[in-house]
PDB file of N, CA and C in Angstrom:
ATOM      1  N   MET A   1       0.833  -1.178   0.000  1.00  0.00           N
ATOM      2  CA  MET A   1       0.000   0.000   0.000  1.00  0.00           C
ATOM      3  C   MET A   1       0.881   1.245   0.000  1.00  0.00           C
ATOM      4  N   VAL A   2       0.574   2.172  -0.862  1.00  0.00           N
ATOM      5  CA  VAL A   2       1.361   3.399  -0.993  1.00  0.00           C
ATOM      6  C   VAL A   2       0.776   4.455  -0.067  1.00  0.00           C
ATOM      7  N   SER A   3       1.637   5.009   0.793  1.00  0.00           N
ATOM      8  CA  SER A   3       1.170   6.006   1.753  1.00  0.00           C
ATOM      9  C   SER A   3       1.148   7.396   1.128  1.00  0.00           C
ATOM     10  N   LYS A   4       0.483   8.309   1.818  1.00  0.00           N
ATOM     11  CA  LYS A   4       0.430   9.702   1.362  1.00  0.00           C
ATOM     12  C   LYS A   4       1.837  10.296   1.316  1.00  0.00           C
ATOM     13  N   ASP A   5       2.649  10.000   2.338  1.00  0.00           N
ATOM     14  CA  ASP A   5       4.029  10.504   2.359  1.00  0.00           C
ATOM     15  C   ASP A   5       4.828   9.975   1.176  1.00  0.00           C
ATOM     16  N   SER A   6       4.612   8.708   0.845  1.00  0.00           N
ATOM     17  CA  SER A   6       5.310   8.110  -0.286  1.00  0.00           C
ATOM     18  C   SER A   6       4.901   8.778  -1.596  1.00  0.00           C
ATOM     19  N   ARG A   7       3.610   9.053  -1.757  1.00  0.00           N
ATOM     20  CA  ARG A   7       3.143   9.744  -2.969  1.00  0.00           C
ATOM     21  C   ARG A   7       3.723  11.151  -3.044  1.00  0.00           C
ATOM     22  N   GLN A   8       3.762  11.835  -1.900  1.00  0.00           N
ATOM     23  CA  GLN A   8       4.326  13.190  -1.876  1.00  0.00           C
ATOM     24  C   GLN A   8       5.812  13.158  -2.223  1.00  0.00           C
ATOM     25  N   ARG A   9       6.544  12.207  -1.648  1.00  0.00           N
ATOM     26  CA  ARG A   9       7.978  12.083  -1.935  1.00  0.00           C
ATOM     27  C   ARG A   9       8.194  11.776  -3.412  1.00  0.00           C
ATOM     28  N   ASP A  10       7.370  10.890  -3.975  1.00  0.00           N
ATOM     29  CA  ASP A  10       7.485  10.570  -5.401  1.00  0.00           C
ATOM     30  C   ASP A  10       7.240  11.812  -6.261  1.00  0.00           C
ATOM     31  N   ALA A  11       6.261  12.630  -5.865  1.00  0.00           N
ATOM     32  CA  ALA A  11       5.966  13.863  -6.617  1.00  0.00           C
ATOM     33  C   ALA A  11       7.147  14.821  -6.554  1.00  0.00           C
ATOM     34  N   VAL A  12       7.794  14.905  -5.401  1.00  0.00           N
ATOM     35  CA  VAL A  12       8.960  15.793  -5.261  1.00  0.00           C
ATOM     36  C   VAL A  12      10.119  15.272  -6.115  1.00  0.00           C
ATOM     37  N   PHE A  13      10.379  13.968  -6.055  1.00  0.00           N
ATOM     38  CA  PHE A  13      11.448  13.398  -6.885  1.00  0.00           C
ATOM     39  C   PHE A  13      11.167  13.617  -8.370  1.00  0.00           C
ATOM     40  N   ARG A  14       9.908  13.426  -8.779  1.00  0.00           N
ATOM     41  CA  ARG A  14       9.538  13.654 -10.183  1.00  0.00           C
ATOM     42  C   ARG A  14       9.795  15.113 -10.553  1.00  0.00           C
ATOM     43  N   ALA A  15       9.450  16.005  -9.650  1.00  0.00           N
ATOM     44  CA  ALA A  15       9.612  17.433  -9.924  1.00  0.00           C
ATOM     45  C   ALA A  15      11.079  17.821 -10.074  1.00  0.00           C
ATOM     46  N   ILE A  16      11.932  17.293  -9.221  1.00  0.00           N
ATOM     47  CA  ILE A  16      13.347  17.698  -9.274  1.00  0.00           C
ATOM     48  C   ILE A  16      14.169  16.854 -10.242  1.00  0.00           C
ATOM     49  N   SER A  17      13.531  15.895 -10.902  1.00  0.00           N
ATOM     50  CA  SER A  17      14.262  15.053 -11.850  1.00  0.00           C
ATOM     51  C   SER A  17      14.629  15.796 -13.136  1.00  0.00           C
ATOM     52  N   ASP A  18      13.954  16.894 -13.402  1.00  0.00           N
ATOM     53  CA  ASP A  18      14.170  17.632 -14.641  1.00  0.00           C
ATOM     54  C   ASP A  18      15.099  18.830 -14.405  1.00  0.00           C
ATOM     55  N   PRO A  19      16.139  19.003 -15.237  1.00  0.00           N
ATOM     56  CA  PRO A  19      17.082  20.115 -15.026  1.00  0.00           C
ATOM     57  C   PRO A  19      16.433  21.498 -15.126  1.00  0.00           C
ATOM     58  N   THR A  20      15.425  21.640 -15.974  1.00  0.00           N
ATOM     59  CA  THR A  20      14.741  22.937 -16.077  1.00  0.00           C
ATOM     60  C   THR A  20      14.044  23.267 -14.770  1.00  0.00           C
ATOM     61  N   ARG A  21      13.376  22.278 -14.196  1.00  0.00           N
ATOM     62  CA  ARG A  21      12.675  22.526 -12.935  1.00  0.00           C
ATOM     63  C   ARG A  21      13.659  22.797 -11.800  1.00  0.00           C
ATOM     64  N   ARG A  22      14.794  22.108 -11.806  1.00  0.00           N
ATOM     65  CA  ARG A  22      15.808  22.396 -10.775  1.00  0.00           C
ATOM     66  C   ARG A  22      16.325  23.817 -10.934  1.00  0.00           C
ATOM     67  N   GLU A  23      16.490  24.267 -12.161  1.00  0.00           N
ATOM     68  CA  GLU A  23      16.945  25.639 -12.396  1.00  0.00           C
ATOM     69  C   GLU A  23      15.882  26.644 -11.946  1.00  0.00           C
ATOM     70  N   ILE A  24      14.629  26.346 -12.172  1.00  0.00           N
ATOM     71  CA  ILE A  24      13.556  27.224 -11.704  1.00  0.00           C
ATOM     72  C   ILE A  24      13.615  27.341 -10.180  1.00  0.00           C
ATOM     73  N   LEU A  25      13.818  26.225  -9.496  1.00  0.00           N
ATOM     74  CA  LEU A  25      13.937  26.273  -8.034  1.00  0.00           C
ATOM     75  C   LEU A  25      15.127  27.122  -7.607  1.00  0.00           C
ATOM     76  N   SER A  26      16.230  27.011  -8.332  1.00  0.00           N
ATOM     77  CA  SER A  26      17.409  27.839  -8.025  1.00  0.00           C
ATOM     78  C   SER A  26      17.097  29.321  -8.199  1.00  0.00           C
ATOM     79  N   ILE A  27      16.381  29.646  -9.247  1.00  0.00           N
ATOM     80  CA  ILE A  27      15.998  31.046  -9.479  1.00  0.00           C
ATOM     81  C   ILE A  27      15.136  31.546  -8.328  1.00  0.00           C
ATOM     82  N   LEU A  28      14.206  30.721  -7.901  1.00  0.00           N
ATOM     83  CA  LEU A  28      13.284  31.134  -6.838  1.00  0.00           C
ATOM     84  C   LEU A  28      13.955  31.186  -5.470  1.00  0.00           C
ATOM     85  N   ARG A  29      15.120  30.576  -5.330  1.00  0.00           N
ATOM     86  CA  ARG A  29      15.863  30.715  -4.069  1.00  0.00           C
ATOM     87  C   ARG A  29      16.217  32.171  -3.822  1.00  0.00           C
ATOM     88  N   GLY A  30      16.336  32.937  -4.888  1.00  0.00           N
ATOM     89  CA  GLY A  30      16.654  34.357  -4.774  1.00  0.00           C
ATOM     90  C   GLY A  30      15.464  35.219  -4.384  1.00  0.00           C
ATOM     91  N   GLY A  31      14.291  34.635  -4.326  1.00  0.00           N
ATOM     92  CA  GLY A  31      13.100  35.380  -3.940  1.00  0.00           C
ATOM     93  C   GLY A  31      11.991  35.226  -4.953  1.00  0.00           C
ATOM     94  N   GLN A  32      10.878  35.789  -4.609  1.00  0.00           N
ATOM     95  CA  GLN A  32       9.661  35.722  -5.419  1.00  0.00           C
ATOM     96  C   GLN A  32       9.895  36.320  -6.809  1.00  0.00           C
ATOM     97  N   GLN A  33       9.351  35.651  -7.841  1.00  0.00           N
ATOM     98  CA  GLN A  33       9.529  36.101  -9.221  1.00  0.00           C
ATOM     99  C   GLN A  33       8.221  35.946  -9.999  1.00  0.00           C
ATOM    100  N   PRO A  34       7.936  36.897 -10.892  1.00  0.00           N
ATOM    101  CA  PRO A  34       6.790  36.684 -11.794  1.00  0.00           C
ATOM    102  C   PRO A  34       7.146  35.622 -12.837  1.00  0.00           C
ATOM    103  N   VAL A  35       6.127  34.940 -13.332  1.00  0.00           N
ATOM    104  CA  VAL A  35       6.331  33.867 -14.307  1.00  0.00           C
ATOM    105  C   VAL A  35       7.123  34.376 -15.510  1.00  0.00           C
ATOM    106  N   GLY A  36       6.802  35.569 -16.003  1.00  0.00           N
ATOM    107  CA  GLY A  36       7.509  36.117 -17.159  1.00  0.00           C
ATOM    108  C   GLY A  36       8.999  36.287 -16.913  1.00  0.00           C
ATOM    109  N   LYS A  37       9.357  36.712 -15.717  1.00  0.00           N
ATOM    110  CA  LYS A  37      10.768  36.897 -15.369  1.00  0.00           C
ATOM    111  C   LYS A  37      11.488  35.547 -15.296  1.00  0.00           C
ATOM    112  N   ILE A  38      10.799  34.542 -14.776  1.00  0.00           N
ATOM    113  CA  ILE A  38      11.379  33.193 -14.741  1.00  0.00           C
ATOM    114  C   ILE A  38      11.604  32.694 -16.165  1.00  0.00           C
ATOM    115  N   ALA A  39      10.608  32.897 -17.029  1.00  0.00           N
ATOM    116  CA  ALA A  39      10.680  32.410 -18.412  1.00  0.00           C
ATOM    117  C   ALA A  39      11.828  33.047 -19.183  1.00  0.00           C
ATOM    118  N   GLU A  40      12.211  34.275 -18.830  1.00  0.00           N
ATOM    119  CA  GLU A  40      13.311  34.952 -19.524  1.00  0.00           C
ATOM    120  C   GLU A  40      14.635  34.207 -19.394  1.00  0.00           C
ATOM    121  N   ASN A  41      14.759  33.333 -18.418  1.00  0.00           N
ATOM    122  CA  ASN A  41      16.001  32.594 -18.177  1.00  0.00           C
ATOM    123  C   ASN A  41      16.151  31.355 -19.055  1.00  0.00           C
ATOM    124  N   PHE A  42      15.139  31.055 -19.875  1.00  0.00           N
ATOM    125  CA  PHE A  42      15.141  29.809 -20.630  1.00  0.00           C
ATOM    126  C   PHE A  42      14.860  30.061 -22.105  1.00  0.00           C
ATOM    127  N   ARG A  43      15.355  29.148 -22.922  1.00  0.00           N
ATOM    128  CA  ARG A  43      15.108  29.208 -24.358  1.00  0.00           C
ATOM    129  C   ARG A  43      13.962  28.271 -24.715  1.00  0.00           C
ATOM    130  N   MET A  44      12.830  28.510 -24.098  1.00  0.00           N
ATOM    131  CA  MET A  44      11.617  27.744 -24.403  1.00  0.00           C
ATOM    132  C   MET A  44      10.433  28.673 -24.216  1.00  0.00           C
ATOM    133  N   SER A  45       9.294  28.231 -24.655  1.00  0.00           N
ATOM    134  CA  SER A  45       8.109  29.079 -24.614  1.00  0.00           C
ATOM    135  C   SER A  45       7.629  29.298 -23.177  1.00  0.00           C
ATOM    136  N   ARG A  46       6.907  30.385 -23.004  1.00  0.00           N
ATOM    137  CA  ARG A  46       6.332  30.653 -21.683  1.00  0.00           C
ATOM    138  C   ARG A  46       5.333  29.567 -21.282  1.00  0.00           C
ATOM    139  N   PRO A  47       4.496  29.053 -22.212  1.00  0.00           N
ATOM    140  CA  PRO A  47       3.619  27.935 -21.822  1.00  0.00           C
ATOM    141  C   PRO A  47       4.390  26.712 -21.323  1.00  0.00           C
ATOM    142  N   ALA A  48       5.567  26.459 -21.902  1.00  0.00           N
ATOM    143  CA  ALA A  48       6.378  25.328 -21.440  1.00  0.00           C
ATOM    144  C   ALA A  48       6.859  25.575 -20.008  1.00  0.00           C
ATOM    145  N   ILE A  49       7.274  26.805 -19.718  1.00  0.00           N
ATOM    146  CA  ILE A  49       7.702  27.158 -18.364  1.00  0.00           C
ATOM    147  C   ILE A  49       6.519  27.050 -17.408  1.00  0.00           C
ATOM    148  N   SER A  50       5.357  27.486 -17.841  1.00  0.00           N
ATOM    149  CA  SER A  50       4.160  27.386 -17.005  1.00  0.00           C
ATOM    150  C   SER A  50       3.846  25.929 -16.669  1.00  0.00           C
ATOM    151  N   LYS A  51       4.061  25.042 -17.625  1.00  0.00           N
ATOM    152  CA  LYS A  51       3.835  23.619 -17.382  1.00  0.00           C
ATOM    153  C   LYS A  51       4.792  23.097 -16.309  1.00  0.00           C
ATOM    154  N   HIS A  52       6.056  23.497 -16.390  1.00  0.00           N
ATOM    155  CA  HIS A  52       7.032  23.119 -15.362  1.00  0.00           C
ATOM    156  C   HIS A  52       6.612  23.682 -13.999  1.00  0.00           C
ATOM    157  N   LEU A  53       6.166  24.926 -13.988  1.00  0.00           N
ATOM    158  CA  LEU A  53       5.741  25.549 -12.732  1.00  0.00           C
ATOM    159  C   LEU A  53       4.528  24.830 -12.134  1.00  0.00           C
ATOM    160  N   ARG A  54       3.609  24.393 -12.975  1.00  0.00           N
ATOM    161  CA  ARG A  54       2.444  23.652 -12.468  1.00  0.00           C
ATOM    162  C   ARG A  54       2.876  22.349 -11.802  1.00  0.00           C
ATOM    163  N   LEU A  55       3.831  21.656 -12.414  1.00  0.00           N
ATOM    164  CA  LEU A  55       4.309  20.411 -11.828  1.00  0.00           C
ATOM    165  C   LEU A  55       5.009  20.694 -10.495  1.00  0.00           C
ATOM    166  N   LEU A  56       5.833  21.748 -10.445  1.00  0.00           N
ATOM    167  CA  LEU A  56       6.491  22.123  -9.189  1.00  0.00           C
ATOM    168  C   LEU A  56       5.456  22.504  -8.133  1.00  0.00           C
ATOM    169  N   HIS A  57       4.406  23.186  -8.567  1.00  0.00           N
ATOM    170  CA  HIS A  57       3.333  23.575  -7.647  1.00  0.00           C
ATOM    171  C   HIS A  57       2.607  22.336  -7.110  1.00  0.00           C
ATOM    172  N   SER A  58       2.320  21.381  -7.989  1.00  0.00           N
ATOM    173  CA  SER A  58       1.604  20.176  -7.550  1.00  0.00           C
ATOM    174  C   SER A  58       2.455  19.344  -6.585  1.00  0.00           C
ATOM    175  N   ALA A  59       3.772  19.466  -6.664  1.00  0.00           N
ATOM    176  CA  ALA A  59       4.667  18.771  -5.731  1.00  0.00           C
ATOM    177  C   ALA A  59       4.848  19.558  -4.431  1.00  0.00           C
ATOM    178  N   GLY A  60       4.270  20.752  -4.379  1.00  0.00           N
ATOM    179  CA  GLY A  60       4.362  21.570  -3.172  1.00  0.00           C
ATOM    180  C   GLY A  60       5.619  22.405  -3.069  1.00  0.00           C
ATOM    181  N   LEU A  61       6.396  22.468  -4.150  1.00  0.00           N
ATOM    182  CA  LEU A  61       7.676  23.180  -4.122  1.00  0.00           C
ATOM    183  C   LEU A  61       7.564  24.644  -4.515  1.00  0.00           C
ATOM    184  N   VAL A  62       6.507  25.006  -5.197  1.00  0.00           N
ATOM    185  CA  VAL A  62       6.313  26.395  -5.640  1.00  0.00           C
ATOM    186  C   VAL A  62       4.918  26.845  -5.240  1.00  0.00           C
ATOM    187  N   GLU A  63       4.864  28.024  -4.677  1.00  0.00           N
ATOM    188  CA  GLU A  63       3.578  28.656  -4.364  1.00  0.00           C
ATOM    189  C   GLU A  63       3.369  29.774  -5.370  1.00  0.00           C
ATOM    190  N   THR A  64       2.162  29.881  -5.870  1.00  0.00           N
ATOM    191  CA  THR A  64       1.832  30.903  -6.858  1.00  0.00           C
ATOM    192  C   THR A  64       0.681  31.738  -6.331  1.00  0.00           C
ATOM    193  N   ARG A  65       0.805  33.053  -6.503  1.00  0.00           N
ATOM    194  CA  ARG A  65      -0.303  33.931  -6.136  1.00  0.00           C
ATOM    195  C   ARG A  65      -0.404  35.030  -7.174  1.00  0.00           C
ATOM    196  N   LYS A  66      -1.580  35.569  -7.294  1.00  0.00           N
ATOM    197  CA  LYS A  66      -1.843  36.629  -8.278  1.00  0.00           C
ATOM    198  C   LYS A  66      -1.605  37.988  -7.631  1.00  0.00           C
ATOM    199  N   ARG A  67      -0.970  38.869  -8.385  1.00  0.00           N
ATOM    200  CA  ARG A  67      -0.889  40.284  -8.025  1.00  0.00           C
ATOM    201  C   ARG A  67      -1.262  41.046  -9.288  1.00  0.00           C
ATOM    202  N   GLY A  68      -2.476  41.540  -9.327  1.00  0.00           N
ATOM    203  CA  GLY A  68      -2.974  42.165 -10.553  1.00  0.00           C
ATOM    204  C   GLY A  68      -3.082  41.113 -11.633  1.00  0.00           C
ATOM    205  N   THR A  69      -2.424  41.370 -12.759  1.00  0.00           N
ATOM    206  CA  THR A  69      -2.448  40.405 -13.861  1.00  0.00           C
ATOM    207  C   THR A  69      -1.252  39.460 -13.819  1.00  0.00           C
ATOM    208  N   ALA A  70      -0.310  39.720 -12.917  1.00  0.00           N
ATOM    209  CA  ALA A  70       0.898  38.900 -12.842  1.00  0.00           C
ATOM    210  C   ALA A  70       0.708  37.732 -11.883  1.00  0.00           C
ATOM    211  N   SER A  71       1.322  36.612 -12.227  1.00  0.00           N
ATOM    212  CA  SER A  71       1.390  35.466 -11.321  1.00  0.00           C
ATOM    213  C   SER A  71       2.780  35.458 -10.708  1.00  0.00           C
ATOM    214  N   LEU A  72       2.828  35.556  -9.393  1.00  0.00           N
ATOM    215  CA  LEU A  72       4.100  35.568  -8.675  1.00  0.00           C
ATOM    216  C   LEU A  72       4.363  34.190  -8.082  1.00  0.00           C
ATOM    217  N   CYS A  73       5.582  33.726  -8.263  1.00  0.00           N
ATOM    218  CA  CYS A  73       5.959  32.407  -7.777  1.00  0.00           C
ATOM    219  C   CYS A  73       7.002  32.549  -6.680  1.00  0.00           C
ATOM    220  N   SER A  74       6.905  31.691  -5.681  1.00  0.00           N
ATOM    221  CA  SER A  74       7.913  31.656  -4.629  1.00  0.00           C
ATOM    222  C   SER A  74       8.215  30.203  -4.280  1.00  0.00           C
ATOM    223  N   LEU A  75       9.392  29.994  -3.755  1.00  0.00           N
ATOM    224  CA  LEU A  75       9.867  28.663  -3.401  1.00  0.00           C
ATOM    225  C   LEU A  75       9.324  28.253  -2.038  1.00  0.00           C
ATOM    226  N   ASP A  76       8.888  27.009  -1.942  1.00  0.00           N
ATOM    227  CA  ASP A  76       8.576  26.389  -0.654  1.00  0.00           C
ATOM    228  C   ASP A  76       9.455  25.144  -0.580  1.00  0.00           C
ATOM    229  N   ALA A  77      10.576  25.249   0.107  1.00  0.00           N
ATOM    230  CA  ALA A  77      11.566  24.171   0.127  1.00  0.00           C
ATOM    231  C   ALA A  77      11.238  23.058   1.125  1.00  0.00           C
ATOM    232  N   LYS A  78      10.192  23.214   1.921  1.00  0.00           N
ATOM    233  CA  LYS A  78       9.873  22.202   2.939  1.00  0.00           C
ATOM    234  C   LYS A  78       9.752  20.788   2.376  1.00  0.00           C
ATOM    235  N   PRO A  79       9.094  20.589   1.235  1.00  0.00           N
ATOM    236  CA  PRO A  79       9.000  19.214   0.722  1.00  0.00           C
ATOM    237  C   PRO A  79      10.351  18.586   0.384  1.00  0.00           C
ATOM    238  N   LEU A  80      11.385  19.393   0.193  1.00  0.00           N
ATOM    239  CA  LEU A  80      12.705  18.835  -0.097  1.00  0.00           C
ATOM    240  C   LEU A  80      13.279  18.094   1.108  1.00  0.00           C
ATOM    241  N   ARG A  81      12.720  18.325   2.284  1.00  0.00           N
ATOM    242  CA  ARG A  81      13.162  17.581   3.471  1.00  0.00           C
ATOM    243  C   ARG A  81      12.937  16.084   3.285  1.00  0.00           C
ATOM    244  N   MET A  82      11.873  15.730   2.560  1.00  0.00           N
ATOM    245  CA  MET A  82      11.600  14.312   2.296  1.00  0.00           C
ATOM    246  C   MET A  82      12.739  13.680   1.507  1.00  0.00           C
ATOM    247  N   VAL A  83      13.289  14.431   0.575  1.00  0.00           N
ATOM    248  CA  VAL A  83      14.417  13.935  -0.216  1.00  0.00           C
ATOM    249  C   VAL A  83      15.622  13.739   0.700  1.00  0.00           C
ATOM    250  N   ASP A  84      15.868  14.720   1.549  1.00  0.00           N
ATOM    251  CA  ASP A  84      16.990  14.640   2.484  1.00  0.00           C
ATOM    252  C   ASP A  84      16.839  13.437   3.406  1.00  0.00           C
ATOM    253  N   GLU A  85      15.634  13.230   3.933  1.00  0.00           N
ATOM    254  CA  GLU A  85      15.397  12.091   4.820  1.00  0.00           C
ATOM    255  C   GLU A  85      15.609  10.778   4.082  1.00  0.00           C
ATOM    256  N   TRP A  86      15.159  10.702   2.831  1.00  0.00           N
ATOM    257  CA  TRP A  86      15.332   9.493   2.046  1.00  0.00           C
ATOM    258  C   TRP A  86      16.816   9.204   1.814  1.00  0.00           C
ATOM    259  N   VAL A  87      17.573  10.240   1.496  1.00  0.00           N
ATOM    260  CA  VAL A  87      19.010  10.075   1.265  1.00  0.00           C
ATOM    261  C   VAL A  87      19.716   9.667   2.556  1.00  0.00           C
ATOM    262  N   GLN A  88      19.304  10.249   3.673  1.00  0.00           N
ATOM    263  CA  GLN A  88      19.930   9.914   4.953  1.00  0.00           C
ATOM    264  C   GLN A  88      19.748   8.441   5.302  1.00  0.00           C
ATOM    265  N   ASP A  89      18.649   7.840   4.850  1.00  0.00           N
ATOM    266  CA  ASP A  89      18.451   6.410   5.086  1.00  0.00           C
ATOM    267  C   ASP A  89      19.571   5.584   4.467  1.00  0.00           C
ATOM    268  N   TYR A  90      20.177   6.076   3.429  1.00  0.00           N
ATOM    269  CA  TYR A  90      21.252   5.350   2.743  1.00  0.00           C
ATOM    270  C   TYR A  90      22.638   5.767   3.206  1.00  0.00           C
ATOM    271  N   GLU A  91      22.707   6.803   4.000  1.00  0.00           N
ATOM    272  CA  GLU A  91      24.002   7.288   4.480  1.00  0.00           C
ATOM    273  C   GLU A  91      24.733   6.216   5.286  1.00  0.00           C
ATOM    274  N   SER A  92      24.026   5.480   6.126  1.00  0.00           N
ATOM    275  CA  SER A  92      24.682   4.429   6.910  1.00  0.00           C
ATOM    276  C   SER A  92      25.224   3.337   5.992  1.00  0.00           C
ATOM    277  N   PHE A  93      24.504   3.035   4.927  1.00  0.00           N
ATOM    278  CA  PHE A  93      24.991   2.046   3.958  1.00  0.00           C
ATOM    279  C   PHE A  93      26.306   2.514   3.337  1.00  0.00           C
ATOM    280  N   TRP A  94      26.330   3.789   2.913  1.00  0.00           N
ATOM    281  CA  TRP A  94      27.544   4.311   2.304  1.00  0.00           C
ATOM    282  C   TRP A  94      28.693   4.336   3.304  1.00  0.00           C
ATOM    283  N   SER A  95      28.396   4.752   4.523  1.00  0.00           N
ATOM    284  CA  SER A  95      29.433   4.813   5.553  1.00  0.00           C
ATOM    285  C   SER A  95      29.989   3.426   5.835  1.00  0.00           C
ATOM    286  N   ASP A  96      29.114   2.430   5.976  1.00  0.00           N
ATOM    287  CA  ASP A  96      29.563   1.059   6.213  1.00  0.00           C
ATOM    288  C   ASP A  96      30.406   0.553   5.048  1.00  0.00           C
ATOM    289  N   SER A  97      29.983   0.846   3.842  1.00  0.00           N
ATOM    290  CA  SER A  97      30.733   0.406   2.658  1.00  0.00           C
ATOM    291  C   SER A  97      32.108   1.056   2.614  1.00  0.00           C
ATOM    292  N   LEU A  98      32.187   2.317   2.935  1.00  0.00           N
ATOM    293  CA  LEU A  98      33.479   3.010   2.928  1.00  0.00           C
ATOM    294  C   LEU A  98      34.398   2.486   4.030  1.00  0.00           C
ATOM    295  N   ARG A  99      33.833   2.179   5.200  1.00  0.00           N
ATOM    296  CA  ARG A  99      34.647   1.612   6.282  1.00  0.00           C
ATOM    297  C   ARG A  99      35.186   0.241   5.872  1.00  0.00           C
ATOM    298  N   SER A 100      34.334  -0.546   5.218  1.00  0.00           N
ATOM    299  CA  SER A 100      34.775  -1.863   4.751  1.00  0.00           C
ATOM    300  C   SER A 100      35.884  -1.734   3.714  1.00  0.00           C
ATOM    301  N   LEU A 101      35.741  -0.785   2.823  1.00  0.00           N
ATOM    302  CA  LEU A 101      36.783  -0.559   1.819  1.00  0.00           C
ATOM    303  C   LEU A 101      38.083  -0.119   2.475  1.00  0.00           C
ATOM    304  N   LYS A 102      37.980   0.755   3.453  1.00  0.00           N
ATOM    305  CA  LYS A 102      39.172   1.230   4.165  1.00  0.00           C
ATOM    306  C   LYS A 102      39.868   0.060   4.859  1.00  0.00           C
ATOM    307  N   ARG A 103      39.098  -0.777   5.559  1.00  0.00           N
ATOM    308  CA  ARG A 103      39.677  -1.950   6.229  1.00  0.00           C
ATOM    309  C   ARG A 103      40.351  -2.868   5.217  1.00  0.00           C
ATOM    310  N   TYR A 104      39.697  -3.104   4.109  1.00  0.00           N
ATOM    311  CA  TYR A 104      40.252  -3.965   3.070  1.00  0.00           C
ATOM    312  C   TYR A 104      41.583  -3.413   2.562  1.00  0.00           C
ATOM    313  N   MET A 105      41.617  -2.134   2.293  1.00  0.00           N
ATOM    314  CA  MET A 105      42.832  -1.501   1.769  1.00  0.00           C
ATOM    315  C   MET A 105      43.957  -1.534   2.818  1.00  0.00           C
ATOM    316  N   GLU A 106      43.616  -1.327   4.071  1.00  0.00           N
ATOM    317  CA  GLU A 106      44.620  -1.366   5.147  1.00  0.00           C
ATOM    318  C   GLU A 106      45.173  -2.778   5.311  1.00  0.00           C
ATOM    319  N   GLU A 107      44.304  -3.802   5.209  1.00  0.00           N
ATOM    320  CA  GLU A 107      44.742  -5.191   5.330  1.00  0.00           C
ATOM    321  C   GLU A 107      45.594  -5.603   4.142  1.00  0.00           C
ATOM    322  N   LYS A 108      45.313  -5.067   3.014  1.00  0.00           N
ATOM    323  CA  LYS A 108      46.027  -5.430   1.781  1.00  0.00           C
ATOM    324  C   LYS A 108      47.461  -4.890   1.804  1.00  0.00           C
ATOM    325  N   GLN A 109      47.684  -3.795   2.520  1.00  0.00           N
ATOM    326  CA  GLN A 109      49.033  -3.192   2.539  1.00  0.00           C
ATOM    327  C   GLN A 109      49.950  -3.952   3.383  1.00  0.00           C
TER     328      GLN A 109
END
């Protein structure tokens, strides 16, 4: 059975799997930006950027609000904690593997 947290984590991984979306998140780290200003950073159509923004929004990584006729986007990095937690689960595996390699190399000398 797939849990809500698992679905949310999958949505975040899907969102950050694309280099364009990762670049959009980097841009938004600098602060709130209108969609048009974000689109100026890419060699693709504004509708294509809007599609990326919708996916980031559905993953909970981007918040969008209207100011007049402009749509302003801002970063919500909280869902990225799920990625960090997932990676940390494997940190002990990597650490154990590196310790084993170190022991092997020391014994070989």
